[in-house]
C-alpha cells in the first residue's frame, strides 16, 4: 500500500512539474522520473508477492491443521538476538560477529512452533508488550501456524528478549535473558478465555515459567482430564507442583539428580516415578549422547517381571547400540522391575535413544535443540507413536534444527525428506 501511495505521489509530482515547467524538461529528467516510478512499482509487486505468499502459506497451514490434534502451550516467548563469533570473548575484549540474526525464541514459543510445523493444531498462551519486539513475536508465530489469539498484550512495559552468543569454536551458545514486564499474572486470563483455550485440547505443555498463571491453567487442564507434559529444564518456583500434576516429563541432563538427590541419572528416574504416581514416563535429554527414558508399565503378571539394577540395565542397553549408525536409533528393554539401590523399585521399560552424529561441517547452532525435541515429542504423543519411534523421530527433528542459526530457522516440516525414515 505504501508503494502505491508513493508511486501515485511521484506521478502527480511529475505531471505537476511537467505542466509548470514543460519547456525546461529534458530527456534525462524524464528518464530519472520513469526510473524512479519503475523502481517503486517493482518494489510494490515484490512486496505484494511476499505478502500474498505469506498469507497463502498461513491459510494453507490453518486449513491443513484444522482437523489435527490440538496442543495447548503456555510459557516463555522472546526475541532472540543471535550473534555468531569465531570464539567466545575474554573479559573486556572487543570482537566482531561473523553472522547475526534476529528471530523469535523462548522455550514455549520454540516448542509450539516445532509442533505446528509438524502438523499439530498449536495454541500458545503467553504475554508480550505492544512494542516492536512483541508485534514481531506474534507475527512470526502466526506465519508458522501457531494460534496466538489467547496472548495477553500489555500496552506498557517491554517484551522479553535474549542475547545469544554462538561460539563457532566450541559449538556452544551463551544466553543473556531480559524478562518481559509487566509479568503475566492469573488475572490476565479470564475464566471464559481459559475455557475457550482448553476447548478440544488433546495435550497441554508447560515450560514452568510464569508459574502462578501456569498453575491455574494446569489445574483446569487436570480437572478436564487433559494430559500434561512439562519441560523440567531446571529447578524453578512451582516445579514440584507441576511435577505432581504431570503425565509426561522431559528433563534436562542435570535435573533428575538435582531434584531427587539420587547418585545416578538412571536411579533418579526410578525415584521420580516412585514419587510421582501420575507420571507415565520421564525422559532425560543428554545432548550429543541422546536420551534416556523410563516408562511406567503394568505387567500381565507382576510376579513374573524380571528384577534388575537400573544402572546395570543401562550398561546392557549401551552394548546393543550400533555405533556405526549415524542416524538416531532407540534400544529398549523388556518390562522389568527396575531397582535403584537405597531408593526402591518400579516396574517399567527403559529406552536408550541415540542422537544423530552430525558432521562437524553441518553443525551450526544448538540453540533450541531441546525445544525442537520436545515439539516432536508433543507430536508423537498426539499421534500415538510408540516410544521406540517417538525417541528416534524427536532426535532427528532436534538434529535437523542444529543445522541453522537460531532455534527456529532449521525446524523441519513433516514433509522434510530427512524425516521420512522415521514416520513409518
Tab-separated table of C-alpha atoms in Angstrom:
chain	number	residue	atom	x	y	z
A	1	UNK	CA	0.000	0.000	0.000
A	2	UNK	CA	2.881	2.312	0.808
A	3	UNK	CA	4.359	1.546	-2.579
A	4	UNK	CA	1.089	2.501	-4.325
A	5	UNK	CA	0.883	5.801	-2.485
A	6	UNK	CA	4.495	6.681	-3.137
A	7	UNK	CA	4.168	5.758	-6.819
A	8	UNK	CA	0.975	7.810	-7.193
A	9	UNK	CA	2.591	10.727	-5.419
A	10	UNK	CA	5.550	10.639	-7.794
A	11	UNK	CA	3.251	10.506	-10.805
A	12	UNK	CA	1.287	13.513	-9.545
A	13	UNK	CA	4.523	15.320	-8.869
A	14	UNK	CA	5.802	14.538	-12.345
A	15	UNK	CA	2.575	15.718	-14.019
A	16	UNK	CA	2.502	18.906	-11.938
A	17	UNK	CA	6.142	19.543	-12.670
A	18	UNK	CA	5.522	18.951	-16.358
A	19	UNK	CA	2.622	21.418	-16.540
A	20	UNK	CA	4.554	24.129	-14.732
A	21	UNK	CA	7.890	23.666	-16.441
A	22	UNK	CA	7.265	21.886	-19.711
A	23	UNK	CA	9.803	23.972	-21.539
A	24	UNK	CA	12.583	23.042	-19.141
A	25	UNK	CA	12.030	19.279	-19.154
A	26	UNK	CA	14.692	17.327	-20.988
A	27	UNK	CA	15.149	13.634	-21.706
A	28	UNK	CA	17.346	12.975	-18.664
A	29	UNK	CA	14.628	14.371	-16.359
A	30	UNK	CA	12.047	12.048	-17.871
A	31	UNK	CA	14.403	9.078	-17.551
A	32	UNK	CA	15.030	9.843	-13.875
A	33	UNK	CA	11.297	10.095	-13.116
A	34	UNK	CA	10.458	6.975	-15.111
A	35	UNK	CA	13.233	5.038	-13.413
A	36	UNK	CA	12.018	6.156	-10.004
A	37	UNK	CA	8.421	5.175	-10.813
A	38	UNK	CA	9.526	1.813	-12.242
A	39	UNK	CA	11.585	1.041	-9.145
A	40	UNK	CA	8.614	1.800	-6.910
A	41	UNK	CA	6.353	-0.438	-8.979
A	42	UNK	CA	8.886	-3.257	-8.778
A	43	UNK	CA	9.151	-2.825	-5.014
A	44	UNK	CA	5.363	-2.795	-4.734
A	45	UNK	CA	4.851	-6.017	-6.706
A	46	UNK	CA	7.748	-7.675	-4.909
A	47	UNK	CA	6.226	-6.726	-1.559
A	48	UNK	CA	2.763	-7.851	-2.638
A	49	UNK	CA	4.180	-11.165	-3.871
A	50	UNK	CA	5.814	-11.756	-0.484
A	51	UNK	CA	2.669	-10.713	1.407
A	52	UNK	CA	0.381	-12.914	-0.687
A	53	UNK	CA	2.816	-15.801	-0.292
A	54	UNK	CA	2.803	-15.415	3.490
A	55	UNK	CA	-0.997	-15.221	3.602
A	56	UNK	CA	-1.286	-18.264	1.320
A	57	UNK	CA	1.121	-20.304	3.431
A	58	UNK	CA	-0.631	-19.263	6.649
A	59	UNK	CA	-4.049	-20.156	5.193
A	60	UNK	CA	-2.787	-23.482	3.868
A	61	UNK	CA	-1.260	-24.243	7.263
A	62	UNK	CA	-4.504	-23.338	9.046
A	63	UNK	CA	-6.529	-25.435	6.619
A	64	UNK	CA	-4.290	-28.493	6.935
A	65	UNK	CA	-4.187	-28.215	10.733
A	66	UNK	CA	-7.922	-27.702	11.255
A	67	UNK	CA	-8.502	-31.445	11.716
A	68	UNK	CA	-5.211	-32.110	13.520
A	69	UNK	CA	-4.902	-32.808	17.256
A	70	UNK	CA	-4.850	-29.618	19.319
A	71	UNK	CA	-1.930	-28.957	21.645
A	72	UNK	CA	-2.008	-26.000	24.038
A	73	UNK	CA	1.233	-24.485	25.251
A	74	UNK	CA	1.907	-21.959	27.981
A	75	UNK	CA	5.222	-20.351	28.837
A	76	UNK	CA	8.081	-18.216	27.655
A	77	UNK	CA	8.444	-16.353	24.378
A	78	UNK	CA	11.096	-13.831	23.455
A	79	UNK	CA	13.036	-12.166	20.689
A	80	UNK	CA	16.449	-13.804	20.216
A	81	UNK	CA	19.344	-11.596	19.102
A	82	UNK	CA	21.833	-14.185	17.839
A	83	UNK	CA	25.461	-13.281	17.181
A	84	UNK	CA	27.921	-15.882	15.916
A	85	UNK	CA	31.555	-15.349	16.916
A	86	UNK	CA	34.757	-17.159	15.983
A	87	UNK	CA	35.387	-17.866	19.669
A	88	UNK	CA	33.885	-16.686	22.938
A	89	UNK	CA	35.428	-13.371	24.053
A	90	UNK	CA	37.553	-12.836	27.145
A	91	UNK	CA	36.532	-10.121	29.633
A	92	UNK	CA	36.973	-6.610	28.218
A	93	UNK	CA	37.552	-7.963	24.674
A	94	UNK	CA	36.152	-6.281	21.578
A	95	UNK	CA	35.304	-8.721	18.812
A	96	UNK	CA	33.243	-8.837	15.622
A	97	UNK	CA	30.404	-11.214	14.938
A	98	UNK	CA	30.642	-13.453	11.887
A	99	UNK	CA	26.858	-13.523	11.418
A	100	UNK	CA	23.781	-12.000	13.029
A	101	UNK	CA	20.112	-12.991	13.146
A	102	UNK	CA	17.003	-11.725	14.944
A	103	UNK	CA	14.160	-14.208	15.414
A	104	UNK	CA	11.580	-15.443	17.880
A	105	UNK	CA	12.652	-17.575	20.826
A	106	UNK	CA	11.608	-18.809	24.252
A	107	UNK	CA	11.039	-22.440	25.263
A	108	UNK	CA	7.274	-22.464	24.734
A	109	UNK	CA	7.446	-20.390	21.554
A	110	UNK	CA	10.051	-22.705	20.026
A	111	UNK	CA	8.381	-25.964	21.057
A	112	UNK	CA	4.945	-24.888	19.781
A	113	UNK	CA	6.448	-23.605	16.523
A	114	UNK	CA	8.016	-27.020	16.026
A	115	UNK	CA	4.719	-28.772	16.819
A	116	UNK	CA	2.875	-26.538	14.339
A	117	UNK	CA	5.407	-27.178	11.568
A	118	UNK	CA	4.978	-30.898	12.153
A	119	UNK	CA	1.236	-30.518	11.613
A	120	UNK	CA	-0.371	-30.146	15.032
A	121	UNK	CA	-3.016	-27.524	15.678
A	122	UNK	CA	-0.921	-25.453	18.092
A	123	UNK	CA	-2.272	-22.841	20.504
A	124	UNK	CA	0.006	-20.752	22.674
A	125	UNK	CA	-0.664	-18.550	25.697
A	126	UNK	CA	1.940	-16.029	26.838
A	127	UNK	CA	2.411	-12.297	27.300
A	128	UNK	CA	4.206	-9.602	25.325
A	129	UNK	CA	4.171	-5.825	25.315
A	130	UNK	CA	2.772	-3.728	22.486
A	131	UNK	CA	6.251	-2.885	21.224
A	132	UNK	CA	8.165	-3.743	18.062
A	133	UNK	CA	9.570	-6.925	19.595
A	134	UNK	CA	6.174	-8.099	20.828
A	135	UNK	CA	4.498	-7.471	17.493
A	136	UNK	CA	7.322	-9.330	15.766
A	137	UNK	CA	6.910	-12.317	18.088
A	138	UNK	CA	3.193	-12.571	17.318
A	139	UNK	CA	3.635	-12.162	13.570
A	140	UNK	CA	6.333	-14.831	13.362
A	141	UNK	CA	4.271	-17.326	15.354
A	142	UNK	CA	1.202	-16.674	13.198
A	143	UNK	CA	3.157	-17.242	9.996
A	144	UNK	CA	4.167	-20.644	11.364
A	145	UNK	CA	0.530	-21.534	12.024
A	146	UNK	CA	0.517	-21.042	15.804
A	147	UNK	CA	-2.755	-19.680	17.207
A	148	UNK	CA	-1.833	-16.573	19.249
A	149	UNK	CA	-5.393	-15.363	19.850
A	150	UNK	CA	-5.063	-16.134	23.574
A	151	UNK	CA	-1.954	-13.993	24.071
A	152	UNK	CA	-2.030	-11.097	26.514
A	153	UNK	CA	-0.618	-7.852	25.087
A	154	UNK	CA	0.351	-5.125	27.545
A	155	UNK	CA	0.165	-1.520	26.398
A	156	UNK	CA	3.153	-0.686	28.597
A	157	UNK	CA	6.450	-2.273	29.532
A	158	UNK	CA	8.721	-4.389	27.338
A	159	UNK	CA	8.628	-7.768	25.636
A	160	UNK	CA	11.186	-10.418	26.667
A	161	UNK	CA	14.415	-10.637	24.679
A	162	UNK	CA	17.604	-12.691	24.821
A	163	UNK	CA	21.149	-12.069	23.627
A	164	UNK	CA	22.576	-15.354	22.301
A	165	UNK	CA	26.312	-15.680	21.631
A	166	UNK	CA	27.067	-18.688	19.430
A	167	UNK	CA	30.691	-19.861	19.686
A	168	UNK	CA	31.849	-21.353	16.374
A	169	UNK	CA	34.895	-22.893	18.002
A	170	UNK	CA	33.154	-24.922	20.702
A	171	UNK	CA	29.688	-25.081	19.065
A	172	UNK	CA	28.112	-23.774	22.281
A	173	UNK	CA	25.710	-20.915	22.943
A	174	UNK	CA	25.539	-18.480	25.842
A	175	UNK	CA	22.210	-16.796	26.612
A	176	UNK	CA	21.620	-13.490	28.416
A	177	UNK	CA	17.889	-13.105	29.024
A	178	UNK	CA	15.894	-9.977	29.863
A	179	UNK	CA	12.410	-10.869	31.168
A	180	UNK	CA	9.320	-9.096	29.920
A	181	UNK	CA	7.496	-6.574	32.051
A	182	UNK	CA	4.906	-6.475	33.482
A	183	UNK	CA	4.896	-10.242	34.146
A	184	UNK	CA	1.846	-12.331	33.456
A	185	UNK	CA	-0.486	-12.848	36.428
A	186	UNK	CA	-3.584	-15.068	36.859
A	187	UNK	CA	-5.928	-12.091	36.497
A	188	UNK	CA	-4.634	-11.616	32.943
A	189	UNK	CA	-6.731	-14.602	31.840
A	190	UNK	CA	-10.482	-14.603	32.340
A	191	UNK	CA	-12.388	-17.817	33.023
A	192	UNK	CA	-14.107	-17.577	29.632
A	193	UNK	CA	-10.764	-17.194	27.842
A	194	UNK	CA	-9.333	-20.174	29.708
A	195	UNK	CA	-12.373	-22.264	28.814
A	196	UNK	CA	-12.004	-21.393	25.118
A	197	UNK	CA	-8.254	-22.029	25.155
A	198	UNK	CA	-8.702	-25.549	26.583
A	199	UNK	CA	-11.639	-26.472	24.341
A	200	UNK	CA	-10.804	-29.579	22.321
A	201	UNK	CA	-7.193	-29.777	23.559
A	202	UNK	CA	-5.578	-33.227	23.430
A	203	UNK	CA	-2.344	-32.345	25.254
A	204	UNK	CA	-1.116	-29.378	27.318
A	205	UNK	CA	2.514	-28.267	27.535
A	206	UNK	CA	4.227	-26.040	30.129
A	207	UNK	CA	7.809	-24.856	30.448
A	208	UNK	CA	7.238	-23.973	34.151
A	209	UNK	CA	7.715	-20.236	33.550
A	210	UNK	CA	5.217	-17.637	34.820
A	211	UNK	CA	4.291	-20.382	37.267
A	212	UNK	CA	1.413	-18.700	39.124
A	213	UNK	CA	-0.623	-18.280	35.945
A	214	UNK	CA	0.635	-21.550	34.514
A	215	UNK	CA	-0.619	-23.495	37.528
A	216	UNK	CA	-4.110	-22.025	37.161
A	217	UNK	CA	-4.214	-23.353	33.595
A	218	UNK	CA	-2.620	-26.680	34.553
A	219	UNK	CA	-5.141	-27.323	37.340
A	220	UNK	CA	-8.021	-26.614	34.960
A	221	UNK	CA	-6.468	-28.912	32.348
A	222	UNK	CA	-6.108	-31.592	35.008
A	223	UNK	CA	-9.742	-31.117	36.044
A	224	UNK	CA	-10.737	-31.715	32.422
A	225	UNK	CA	-8.506	-34.842	32.227
A	226	UNK	CA	-6.247	-33.238	29.619
A	227	UNK	CA	-2.789	-34.857	29.813
A	228	UNK	CA	0.080	-32.536	30.742
A	229	UNK	CA	3.701	-32.562	29.578
A	230	UNK	CA	6.234	-30.329	31.284
A	231	UNK	CA	9.698	-29.206	30.285
A	232	UNK	CA	11.668	-29.558	33.536
A	233	UNK	CA	14.721	-27.618	32.412
A	234	UNK	CA	15.905	-26.613	35.894
A	235	UNK	CA	14.713	-26.182	39.448
A	236	UNK	CA	12.179	-23.340	39.334
A	237	UNK	CA	9.495	-21.996	41.614
A	238	UNK	CA	6.377	-24.095	41.116
A	239	UNK	CA	8.248	-27.089	39.664
A	240	UNK	CA	7.207	-29.506	42.436
A	241	UNK	CA	3.509	-28.817	41.965
A	242	UNK	CA	3.868	-29.152	38.200
A	243	UNK	CA	5.627	-32.498	38.530
A	244	UNK	CA	2.757	-33.889	40.598
A	245	UNK	CA	0.212	-32.664	38.033
A	246	UNK	CA	2.069	-34.036	35.009
A	247	UNK	CA	1.557	-37.126	32.890
A	248	UNK	CA	4.825	-36.751	30.964
A	249	UNK	CA	8.103	-35.123	31.988
A	250	UNK	CA	11.054	-34.150	29.802
A	251	UNK	CA	14.140	-33.135	31.806
A	252	UNK	CA	17.496	-31.582	31.099
A	253	UNK	CA	20.548	-33.696	31.913
A	254	UNK	CA	21.097	-32.340	35.439
A	255	UNK	CA	17.502	-32.007	36.631
A	256	UNK	CA	16.706	-35.608	37.758
A	257	UNK	CA	19.614	-35.819	40.181
A	258	UNK	CA	19.159	-32.218	41.339
A	259	UNK	CA	15.501	-32.883	42.180
A	260	UNK	CA	15.872	-36.378	43.704
A	261	UNK	CA	19.459	-36.268	45.050
A	262	UNK	CA	19.918	-39.776	43.633
A	263	UNK	CA	23.505	-40.888	42.886
A	264	UNK	CA	22.980	-41.554	39.141
A	265	UNK	CA	20.641	-40.440	36.373
A	266	UNK	CA	19.008	-43.906	35.941
A	267	UNK	CA	18.376	-44.233	39.693
A	268	UNK	CA	16.983	-40.681	39.706
A	269	UNK	CA	14.438	-41.681	37.054
A	270	UNK	CA	13.312	-44.589	39.240
A	271	UNK	CA	12.999	-42.184	42.164
A	272	UNK	CA	10.899	-39.790	40.074
A	273	UNK	CA	8.403	-42.470	39.034
A	274	UNK	CA	8.121	-43.646	42.638
A	275	UNK	CA	7.475	-40.110	43.897
A	276	UNK	CA	5.184	-39.084	41.011
A	277	UNK	CA	2.435	-41.716	40.689
A	278	UNK	CA	0.611	-39.863	37.888
A	279	UNK	CA	3.629	-39.694	35.548
A	280	UNK	CA	3.617	-42.197	32.677
A	281	UNK	CA	7.180	-41.571	31.519
A	282	UNK	CA	10.220	-39.423	32.211
A	283	UNK	CA	12.754	-38.534	29.512
A	284	UNK	CA	16.138	-37.007	30.275
A	285	UNK	CA	17.899	-35.385	27.313
A	286	UNK	CA	21.677	-35.854	27.154
A	287	UNK	CA	22.707	-33.698	24.190
A	288	UNK	CA	25.074	-35.492	21.816
A	289	UNK	CA	24.675	-38.639	23.983
A	290	UNK	CA	20.995	-38.912	23.092
A	291	UNK	CA	18.377	-39.504	25.776
A	292	UNK	CA	17.174	-41.942	28.395
A	293	UNK	CA	13.514	-42.693	29.036
A	294	UNK	CA	11.806	-44.664	31.790
A	295	UNK	CA	8.190	-45.655	31.092
A	296	UNK	CA	5.918	-46.959	33.830
A	297	UNK	CA	4.480	-50.392	32.990
A	298	UNK	CA	1.974	-52.793	34.482
A	299	UNK	CA	2.897	-56.371	33.521
A	300	UNK	CA	0.256	-59.015	32.909
A	301	UNK	CA	1.751	-60.961	35.804
A	302	UNK	CA	3.788	-58.640	38.006
A	303	UNK	CA	5.287	-61.592	39.851
A	304	UNK	CA	6.933	-62.773	36.625
A	305	UNK	CA	8.719	-59.467	35.852
A	306	UNK	CA	12.486	-59.853	35.995
A	307	UNK	CA	14.231	-57.658	38.561
A	308	UNK	CA	17.377	-55.808	37.560
A	309	UNK	CA	19.531	-52.976	38.805
A	310	UNK	CA	18.674	-49.935	36.684
A	311	UNK	CA	22.266	-48.759	36.293
A	312	UNK	CA	23.346	-52.202	35.123
A	313	UNK	CA	20.474	-52.334	32.647
A	314	UNK	CA	21.583	-49.047	31.081
A	315	UNK	CA	25.043	-50.539	30.510
A	316	UNK	CA	23.465	-53.625	28.927
A	317	UNK	CA	21.465	-51.437	26.526
A	318	UNK	CA	24.564	-49.416	25.607
A	319	UNK	CA	26.250	-52.609	24.449
A	320	UNK	CA	23.444	-53.134	21.919
A	321	UNK	CA	23.927	-49.776	20.160
A	322	UNK	CA	25.368	-49.891	16.653
A	323	UNK	CA	27.959	-47.099	16.851
A	324	UNK	CA	28.471	-47.222	13.083
A	325	UNK	CA	24.948	-45.959	12.509
A	326	UNK	CA	24.950	-42.143	12.278
A	327	UNK	CA	21.140	-41.875	12.338
A	328	UNK	CA	19.171	-41.720	15.611
A	329	UNK	CA	18.105	-45.104	16.965
A	330	UNK	CA	16.382	-46.437	20.067
A	331	UNK	CA	17.119	-49.554	22.131
A	332	UNK	CA	14.594	-50.772	24.708
A	333	UNK	CA	14.414	-53.296	27.500
A	334	UNK	CA	11.611	-55.702	28.241
A	335	UNK	CA	9.170	-54.870	31.001
A	336	UNK	CA	11.377	-55.167	34.052
A	337	UNK	CA	11.250	-54.480	37.768
A	338	UNK	CA	13.916	-51.803	37.892
A	339	UNK	CA	15.725	-51.467	41.198
A	340	UNK	CA	17.705	-48.467	42.394
A	341	UNK	CA	19.871	-49.113	45.445
A	342	UNK	CA	18.607	-47.330	48.526
A	343	UNK	CA	15.624	-45.905	46.628
A	344	UNK	CA	13.260	-48.710	45.698
A	345	UNK	CA	11.974	-50.385	42.564
A	346	UNK	CA	9.419	-49.698	39.881
A	347	UNK	CA	8.037	-51.818	37.076
A	348	UNK	CA	8.751	-50.321	33.677
A	349	UNK	CA	10.635	-50.264	30.407
A	350	UNK	CA	13.900	-48.453	29.862
A	351	UNK	CA	14.661	-46.818	26.500
A	352	UNK	CA	18.054	-45.600	25.361
A	353	UNK	CA	17.875	-43.188	22.434
A	354	UNK	CA	20.866	-42.075	20.404
A	355	UNK	CA	21.415	-38.689	18.755
A	356	UNK	CA	22.383	-38.207	15.132
A	357	UNK	CA	26.118	-37.989	14.574
A	358	UNK	CA	26.116	-34.593	12.845
A	359	UNK	CA	29.189	-33.913	10.678
A	360	UNK	CA	31.253	-31.043	12.042
A	361	UNK	CA	30.795	-29.122	8.807
A	362	UNK	CA	26.988	-29.256	9.177
A	363	UNK	CA	26.681	-28.377	12.873
A	364	UNK	CA	25.792	-24.673	13.097
A	365	UNK	CA	23.991	-23.925	16.366
A	366	UNK	CA	22.430	-25.974	19.182
A	367	UNK	CA	20.155	-23.127	20.341
A	368	UNK	CA	16.654	-24.536	20.864
A	369	UNK	CA	17.567	-28.156	20.106
A	370	UNK	CA	15.873	-29.254	23.320
A	371	UNK	CA	12.743	-27.294	22.388
A	372	UNK	CA	12.709	-28.960	18.955
A	373	UNK	CA	12.986	-32.350	20.668
A	374	UNK	CA	10.008	-31.513	22.905
A	375	UNK	CA	7.969	-30.211	19.959
A	376	UNK	CA	8.500	-33.563	18.256
A	377	UNK	CA	7.566	-35.428	21.465
A	378	UNK	CA	4.308	-33.429	21.582
A	379	UNK	CA	3.595	-34.513	18.003
A	380	UNK	CA	4.459	-38.139	18.762
A	381	UNK	CA	2.175	-38.292	21.823
A	382	UNK	CA	-0.727	-36.681	19.962
A	383	UNK	CA	-0.321	-39.100	17.044
A	384	UNK	CA	0.207	-42.098	19.354
A	385	UNK	CA	3.653	-43.131	18.189
A	386	UNK	CA	5.263	-45.977	20.165
A	387	UNK	CA	8.243	-44.905	22.324
A	388	UNK	CA	10.884	-46.530	20.090
A	389	UNK	CA	9.740	-44.461	17.112
A	390	UNK	CA	8.985	-41.366	19.193
A	391	UNK	CA	12.521	-41.011	20.560
A	392	UNK	CA	14.286	-41.590	17.240
A	393	UNK	CA	11.923	-39.180	15.483
A	394	UNK	CA	12.394	-36.481	18.121
A	395	UNK	CA	16.167	-36.876	17.992
A	396	UNK	CA	16.113	-36.428	14.221
A	397	UNK	CA	13.984	-33.287	14.444
A	398	UNK	CA	16.409	-31.852	17.020
A	399	UNK	CA	19.419	-32.719	14.844
A	400	UNK	CA	17.906	-31.022	11.804
A	401	UNK	CA	17.327	-27.877	13.863
A	402	UNK	CA	21.045	-27.737	14.733
A	403	UNK	CA	21.950	-27.155	11.098
A	404	UNK	CA	20.833	-23.500	11.068
A	405	UNK	CA	21.401	-20.436	13.213
A	406	UNK	CA	18.785	-19.899	15.917
A	407	UNK	CA	16.071	-22.013	17.461
A	408	UNK	CA	13.583	-21.822	14.581
A	409	UNK	CA	15.427	-21.381	11.287
A	410	UNK	CA	16.139	-25.093	10.940
A	411	UNK	CA	12.904	-26.532	12.335
A	412	UNK	CA	11.632	-29.022	9.736
A	413	UNK	CA	8.154	-29.598	8.425
A	414	UNK	CA	6.666	-33.082	8.372
A	415	UNK	CA	7.228	-33.274	4.602
A	416	UNK	CA	11.004	-32.896	5.053
A	417	UNK	CA	12.585	-35.943	3.332
A	418	UNK	CA	15.024	-36.295	6.240
A	419	UNK	CA	12.075	-37.264	8.431
A	420	UNK	CA	10.586	-39.851	6.086
A	421	UNK	CA	12.559	-42.843	7.503
A	422	UNK	CA	11.171	-42.060	10.983
A	423	UNK	CA	7.497	-41.791	10.053
A	424	UNK	CA	6.789	-45.381	9.057
